[in-house]
Structures are given as C-alpha cells and as structure tokens.
Amino acid sequence: MAPSRALRDFLSSALRVNQAGELAATLIYTYQTPRVVAREPHLRPLMQHMHAQEVGHLATFDALLARHRVRPTALYPVWSVLASGLGWATAALGREAAMACTEAVETEIGDHYNNQIRVLLEMVAQWEADGYDVDPELRELLRTLRRIRDEELEHLDHAVEHEAQRAEPHWLLTGVIRAGCRGAIWVSERV
C-alpha cells in the first residue's frame, strides 16, 4: 500500500472518535442498567448483552489506538461525565426514555460508521486502481468497522422493539441526544 498522509489522518481521527464513542456507550449502559433492570427485571439479559458488546467495542478501539499510535481525545474526561449523566438521566425517566436514548445514539453511530466505511472503501478502490497492494490490516479494519456497526444497529432495533417511541416527548429527547452525538463526533474527530 502506498504511504498515505490521508490514511494516517483518517485513522487518527476515526480511531480517536470511535474510542470516545464506545467509552460513552459503555458509560451510558453502566448508568442505565441498574435503574432500568430494577423496574424491569426481564430486561436484564438485554441490557447486559448490549453493555457487554459496548465493552468489547471499547477494548477493540483501545487496542487500535495503541497499535496505530493515536492519542485519545483530549475531551475524554468531559465525555465521561456527560455520558454518565445521560445514562443516569434517561434511566431516571424510565425504560422508554432509556430506550429512546439508545435509539438516538445508535442512529447517529450507525450513520457515522457507514461514513467511515465508505471513506475507507473509496481509499481502497483508488489504491487498487493505482496498482497498489492493500494492506490486509486495512481490510481487517473494514471488517471490524462493519461488525461493530452491525452490532450498534442491532441495539437500535432492540430499542425500537422495547418501545423507545413511547418516551415523552420522543421527538425532543431523541433530537437533543442526536444533536449531542453529532457535536461530540465532530469535536472528537478534531480534539
């Protein structure tokens, strides 16, 4: 593969923001799960499953940051506090609000991962067209991003199945959370 400043910049930004996002998701579930499960014990397996997947995603991006020598976002402490508060607050509002939070976050994250996958596929196609070999590690990163995206979209489906739409007011709650996610993504890509 040709040395590429564009790839290095992309990896630095993408891995940093993905790690921050997975940290946030882990903390959201950490703070939601006890309150949601206390009121809705039948949701324990689902909440534990989604939390465990997020913990796995965070471990994946922690390892990729180290492998590619990418620094975490400077706003790691800020995102930690905000994600913890979001998890706690939405759980305090009830199951529907907690599920609406998952719906909103995973909608934005699914789009975010799709954009990253598209950019990488375009880079790979260009390198192949230019006659360069593509590093197998890059193909593995694409597989990893697709797997994680699919798991995040599974969480979105679970949230909808568990009445995220019944949160009041759904449009406001999900709109604010989605805007917050977009803002956090934009900032974490750069800082």
C-alpha positions as a Markdown table, in Angstrom:
| # | Residue | x | y | z |
|---|---|---|---|---|
| 1 | Met | 0.0 | 0.0 | 0.0 |
| 2 | Ala | 1.3 | 3.5 | -0.8 |
| 3 | Pro | 2.2 | 5.6 | 2.2 |
| 4 | Ser | -0.7 | 8.0 | 2.6 |
| 5 | Arg | -1.0 | 11.1 | 4.7 |
| 6 | Ala | -4.7 | 10.9 | 4.0 |
| 7 | Leu | -4.9 | 7.4 | 5.5 |
| 8 | Arg | -2.9 | 8.4 | 8.6 |
| 9 | Asp | -5.1 | 11.5 | 9.1 |
| 10 | Phe | -8.2 | 9.4 | 8.6 |
| 11 | Leu | -7.1 | 6.7 | 11.1 |
| 12 | Ser | -6.1 | 9.3 | 13.7 |
| 13 | Ser | -9.5 | 11.0 | 13.5 |
| 14 | Ala | -11.6 | 7.8 | 13.1 |
| 15 | Leu | -10.0 | 5.8 | 15.8 |
| 16 | Arg | -10.0 | 8.7 | 18.3 |
| 17 | Val | -13.7 | 9.4 | 17.8 |
| 18 | Asn | -14.7 | 5.7 | 17.8 |
| 19 | Gln | -12.9 | 5.1 | 21.0 |
| 20 | Ala | -14.6 | 8.1 | 22.6 |
| 21 | Gly | -18.0 | 7.0 | 21.4 |
| 22 | Glu | -17.5 | 3.5 | 22.7 |
| 23 | Leu | -16.4 | 4.9 | 26.1 |
| 24 | Ala | -19.6 | 6.9 | 26.1 |
| 25 | Ala | -21.8 | 4.0 | 25.2 |
| 26 | Thr | -20.2 | 1.8 | 27.9 |
| 27 | Leu | -20.9 | 4.5 | 30.5 |
| 28 | Ile | -24.4 | 5.1 | 29.3 |
| 29 | Tyr | -25.3 | 1.5 | 29.8 |
| 30 | Thr | -23.3 | 1.3 | 33.1 |
| 31 | Tyr | -25.6 | 4.0 | 34.5 |
| 32 | Gln | -28.8 | 2.9 | 32.8 |
| 33 | Thr | -28.7 | -0.8 | 33.6 |
| 34 | Pro | -29.2 | -0.8 | 37.4 |
| 35 | Arg | -32.2 | 1.6 | 37.3 |
| 36 | Val | -33.9 | 0.0 | 34.2 |
| 37 | Val | -33.4 | -3.5 | 35.5 |
| 38 | Ala | -34.7 | -2.6 | 39.0 |
| 39 | Arg | -38.0 | -1.7 | 37.4 |
| 40 | Glu | -38.0 | -4.1 | 34.5 |
| 41 | Pro | -36.1 | -7.3 | 35.6 |
| 42 | His | -37.0 | -9.0 | 32.3 |
| 43 | Leu | -34.6 | -6.6 | 30.5 |
| 44 | Arg | -31.5 | -7.7 | 32.5 |
| 45 | Pro | -30.3 | -10.1 | 29.7 |
| 46 | Leu | -30.8 | -7.5 | 27.0 |
| 47 | Met | -29.1 | -4.6 | 28.9 |
| 48 | Gln | -26.2 | -6.9 | 29.9 |
| 49 | His | -25.8 | -8.1 | 26.3 |
| 50 | Met | -25.7 | -4.5 | 24.9 |
| 51 | His | -23.3 | -3.4 | 27.7 |
| 52 | Ala | -21.0 | -6.3 | 27.0 |
| 53 | Gln | -20.9 | -5.6 | 23.3 |
| 54 | Glu | -20.0 | -1.9 | 24.0 |
| 55 | Val | -17.2 | -3.0 | 26.4 |
| 56 | Gly | -15.9 | -5.2 | 23.6 |
| 57 | His | -16.1 | -2.3 | 21.1 |
| 58 | Leu | -14.2 | -0.1 | 23.6 |
| 59 | Ala | -11.5 | -2.8 | 24.0 |
| 60 | Thr | -11.2 | -3.1 | 20.2 |
| 61 | Phe | -10.6 | 0.7 | 19.8 |
| 62 | Asp | -8.3 | 0.9 | 22.8 |
| 63 | Ala | -6.1 | -1.7 | 21.1 |
| 64 | Leu | -6.4 | 0.0 | 17.7 |
| 65 | Leu | -5.4 | 3.4 | 19.2 |
| 66 | Ala | -2.3 | 1.8 | 20.7 |
| 67 | Arg | -1.5 | -0.2 | 17.5 |
| 68 | His | -1.7 | 3.0 | 15.4 |
| 69 | Arg | -0.2 | 5.3 | 18.0 |
| 70 | Val | -3.3 | 7.6 | 18.0 |
| 71 | Arg | -3.9 | 9.7 | 21.1 |
| 72 | Pro | -7.3 | 9.6 | 22.7 |
| 73 | Thr | -9.5 | 12.7 | 22.6 |
| 74 | Ala | -8.4 | 15.5 | 24.9 |
| 75 | Leu | -12.1 | 15.6 | 26.0 |
| 76 | Tyr | -12.2 | 12.1 | 27.4 |
| 77 | Pro | -13.0 | 13.4 | 30.9 |
| 78 | Val | -15.8 | 15.6 | 29.6 |
| 79 | Trp | -17.3 | 12.8 | 27.5 |
| 80 | Ser | -17.1 | 10.5 | 30.6 |
| 81 | Val | -19.1 | 12.9 | 32.7 |
| 82 | Leu | -21.7 | 13.7 | 30.0 |
| 83 | Ala | -22.2 | 10.1 | 29.0 |
| 84 | Ser | -22.6 | 9.0 | 32.7 |
| 85 | Gly | -25.1 | 11.8 | 33.2 |
| 86 | Leu | -27.0 | 10.9 | 30.1 |
| 87 | Gly | -27.3 | 7.3 | 31.1 |
| 88 | Trp | -28.4 | 8.2 | 34.6 |
| 89 | Ala | -30.9 | 10.8 | 33.5 |
| 90 | Thr | -32.6 | 8.7 | 30.8 |
| 91 | Ala | -32.8 | 5.7 | 33.2 |
| 92 | Ala | -34.4 | 8.0 | 35.8 |
| 93 | Leu | -37.0 | 9.0 | 33.2 |
| 94 | Gly | -37.9 | 5.3 | 32.7 |
| 95 | Arg | -37.4 | 2.4 | 30.3 |
| 96 | Glu | -38.9 | 4.2 | 27.3 |
| 97 | Ala | -36.5 | 7.1 | 27.8 |
| 98 | Ala | -33.5 | 4.8 | 28.2 |
| 99 | Met | -34.5 | 3.0 | 25.0 |
| 100 | Ala | -35.1 | 6.3 | 23.2 |
| 101 | Cys | -31.5 | 7.3 | 24.2 |
| 102 | Thr | -30.2 | 4.0 | 22.7 |
| 103 | Glu | -32.3 | 4.7 | 19.6 |
| 104 | Ala | -30.9 | 8.2 | 19.2 |
| 105 | Val | -27.3 | 7.3 | 19.9 |
| 106 | Glu | -27.3 | 4.2 | 17.7 |
| 107 | Thr | -29.0 | 6.1 | 14.8 |
| 108 | Glu | -26.1 | 8.6 | 14.7 |
| 109 | Ile | -23.5 | 6.0 | 15.3 |
| 110 | Gly | -24.8 | 3.8 | 12.5 |
| 111 | Asp | -24.5 | 6.7 | 10.1 |
| 112 | His | -21.1 | 7.6 | 11.5 |
| 113 | Tyr | -19.7 | 4.1 | 11.0 |
| 114 | Asn | -21.3 | 3.9 | 7.5 |
| 115 | Asn | -19.5 | 7.1 | 6.6 |
| 116 | Gln | -16.2 | 5.8 | 7.8 |
| 117 | Ile | -16.6 | 2.5 | 5.9 |
| 118 | Arg | -17.5 | 4.4 | 2.7 |
| 119 | Val | -14.3 | 6.6 | 3.0 |
| 120 | Leu | -12.1 | 3.5 | 3.6 |
| 121 | Leu | -13.7 | 1.7 | 0.6 |
| 122 | Glu | -13.1 | 4.7 | -1.6 |
| 123 | Met | -9.4 | 4.8 | -0.5 |
| 124 | Val | -9.0 | 1.1 | -1.1 |
| 125 | Ala | -10.6 | 1.4 | -4.6 |
| 126 | Gln | -8.3 | 4.2 | -5.5 |
| 127 | Trp | -5.2 | 2.4 | -4.4 |
| 128 | Glu | -6.2 | -0.7 | -6.2 |
| 129 | Ala | -6.9 | 1.4 | -9.4 |
| 130 | Asp | -3.4 | 2.9 | -9.0 |
| 131 | Gly | -1.9 | -0.6 | -8.8 |
| 132 | Tyr | -1.0 | -0.6 | -5.1 |
| 133 | Asp | -1.4 | -3.6 | -2.8 |
| 134 | Val | -3.8 | -3.0 | 0.0 |
| 135 | Asp | -2.5 | -4.0 | 3.5 |
| 136 | Pro | -4.5 | -6.9 | 4.9 |
| 137 | Glu | -4.7 | -5.0 | 8.2 |
| 138 | Leu | -6.7 | -2.3 | 6.5 |
| 139 | Arg | -9.1 | -5.0 | 5.2 |
| 140 | Glu | -9.4 | -6.3 | 8.7 |
| 141 | Leu | -10.2 | -2.8 | 10.0 |
| 142 | Leu | -13.0 | -2.6 | 7.4 |
| 143 | Arg | -14.4 | -6.0 | 8.7 |
| 144 | Thr | -14.1 | -4.7 | 12.3 |
| 145 | Leu | -16.0 | -1.5 | 11.5 |
| 146 | Arg | -18.7 | -3.4 | 9.7 |
| 147 | Arg | -19.1 | -5.9 | 12.6 |
| 148 | Ile | -19.3 | -3.1 | 15.2 |
| 149 | Arg | -21.7 | -1.0 | 13.0 |
| 150 | Asp | -24.0 | -4.1 | 12.7 |
| 151 | Glu | -23.9 | -4.6 | 16.4 |
| 152 | Glu | -24.8 | -1.0 | 17.0 |
| 153 | Leu | -27.7 | -1.2 | 14.6 |
| 154 | Glu | -28.9 | -4.3 | 16.5 |
| 155 | His | -29.0 | -2.2 | 19.6 |
| 156 | Leu | -31.1 | 0.3 | 17.7 |
| 157 | Asp | -33.5 | -2.5 | 16.7 |
| 158 | His | -33.8 | -3.6 | 20.3 |
| 159 | Ala | -34.5 | -0.1 | 21.5 |
| 160 | Val | -37.4 | 0.2 | 19.0 |
| 161 | Glu | -38.7 | -3.2 | 19.9 |
| 162 | His | -38.8 | -2.1 | 23.6 |
| 163 | Glu | -40.9 | 1.0 | 23.0 |
| 164 | Ala | -38.4 | 3.8 | 22.6 |
| 165 | Gln | -41.1 | 5.6 | 20.6 |
| 166 | Arg | -43.3 | 5.8 | 23.7 |
| 167 | Ala | -40.8 | 8.1 | 25.5 |
| 168 | Glu | -42.4 | 11.5 | 26.1 |
| 169 | Pro | -41.6 | 13.8 | 24.3 |
| 170 | His | -39.8 | 11.3 | 22.0 |
| 171 | Trp | -39.1 | 13.9 | 19.3 |
| 172 | Leu | -37.4 | 16.3 | 21.7 |
| 173 | Leu | -35.5 | 13.6 | 23.7 |
| 174 | Thr | -34.1 | 11.9 | 20.6 |
| 175 | Gly | -33.5 | 15.2 | 18.8 |
| 176 | Val | -31.4 | 16.6 | 21.6 |
| 177 | Ile | -29.4 | 13.3 | 22.1 |
| 178 | Arg | -28.8 | 13.0 | 18.3 |
| 179 | Ala | -27.6 | 16.6 | 18.1 |
| 180 | Gly | -25.3 | 16.0 | 21.1 |
| 181 | Cys | -23.9 | 12.9 | 19.4 |
| 182 | Arg | -23.2 | 14.8 | 16.2 |
| 183 | Gly | -21.5 | 17.5 | 18.1 |
| 184 | Ala | -19.4 | 15.1 | 20.2 |
| 185 | Ile | -18.4 | 13.2 | 17.0 |
| 186 | Trp | -17.4 | 16.5 | 15.3 |
| 187 | Val | -15.3 | 17.7 | 18.2 |
| 188 | Ser | -13.7 | 14.3 | 19.0 |
| 189 | Glu | -12.5 | 13.9 | 15.4 |
| 190 | Arg | -10.5 | 17.1 | 15.9 |
| 191 | Val | -9.5 | 17.3 | 19.5 |
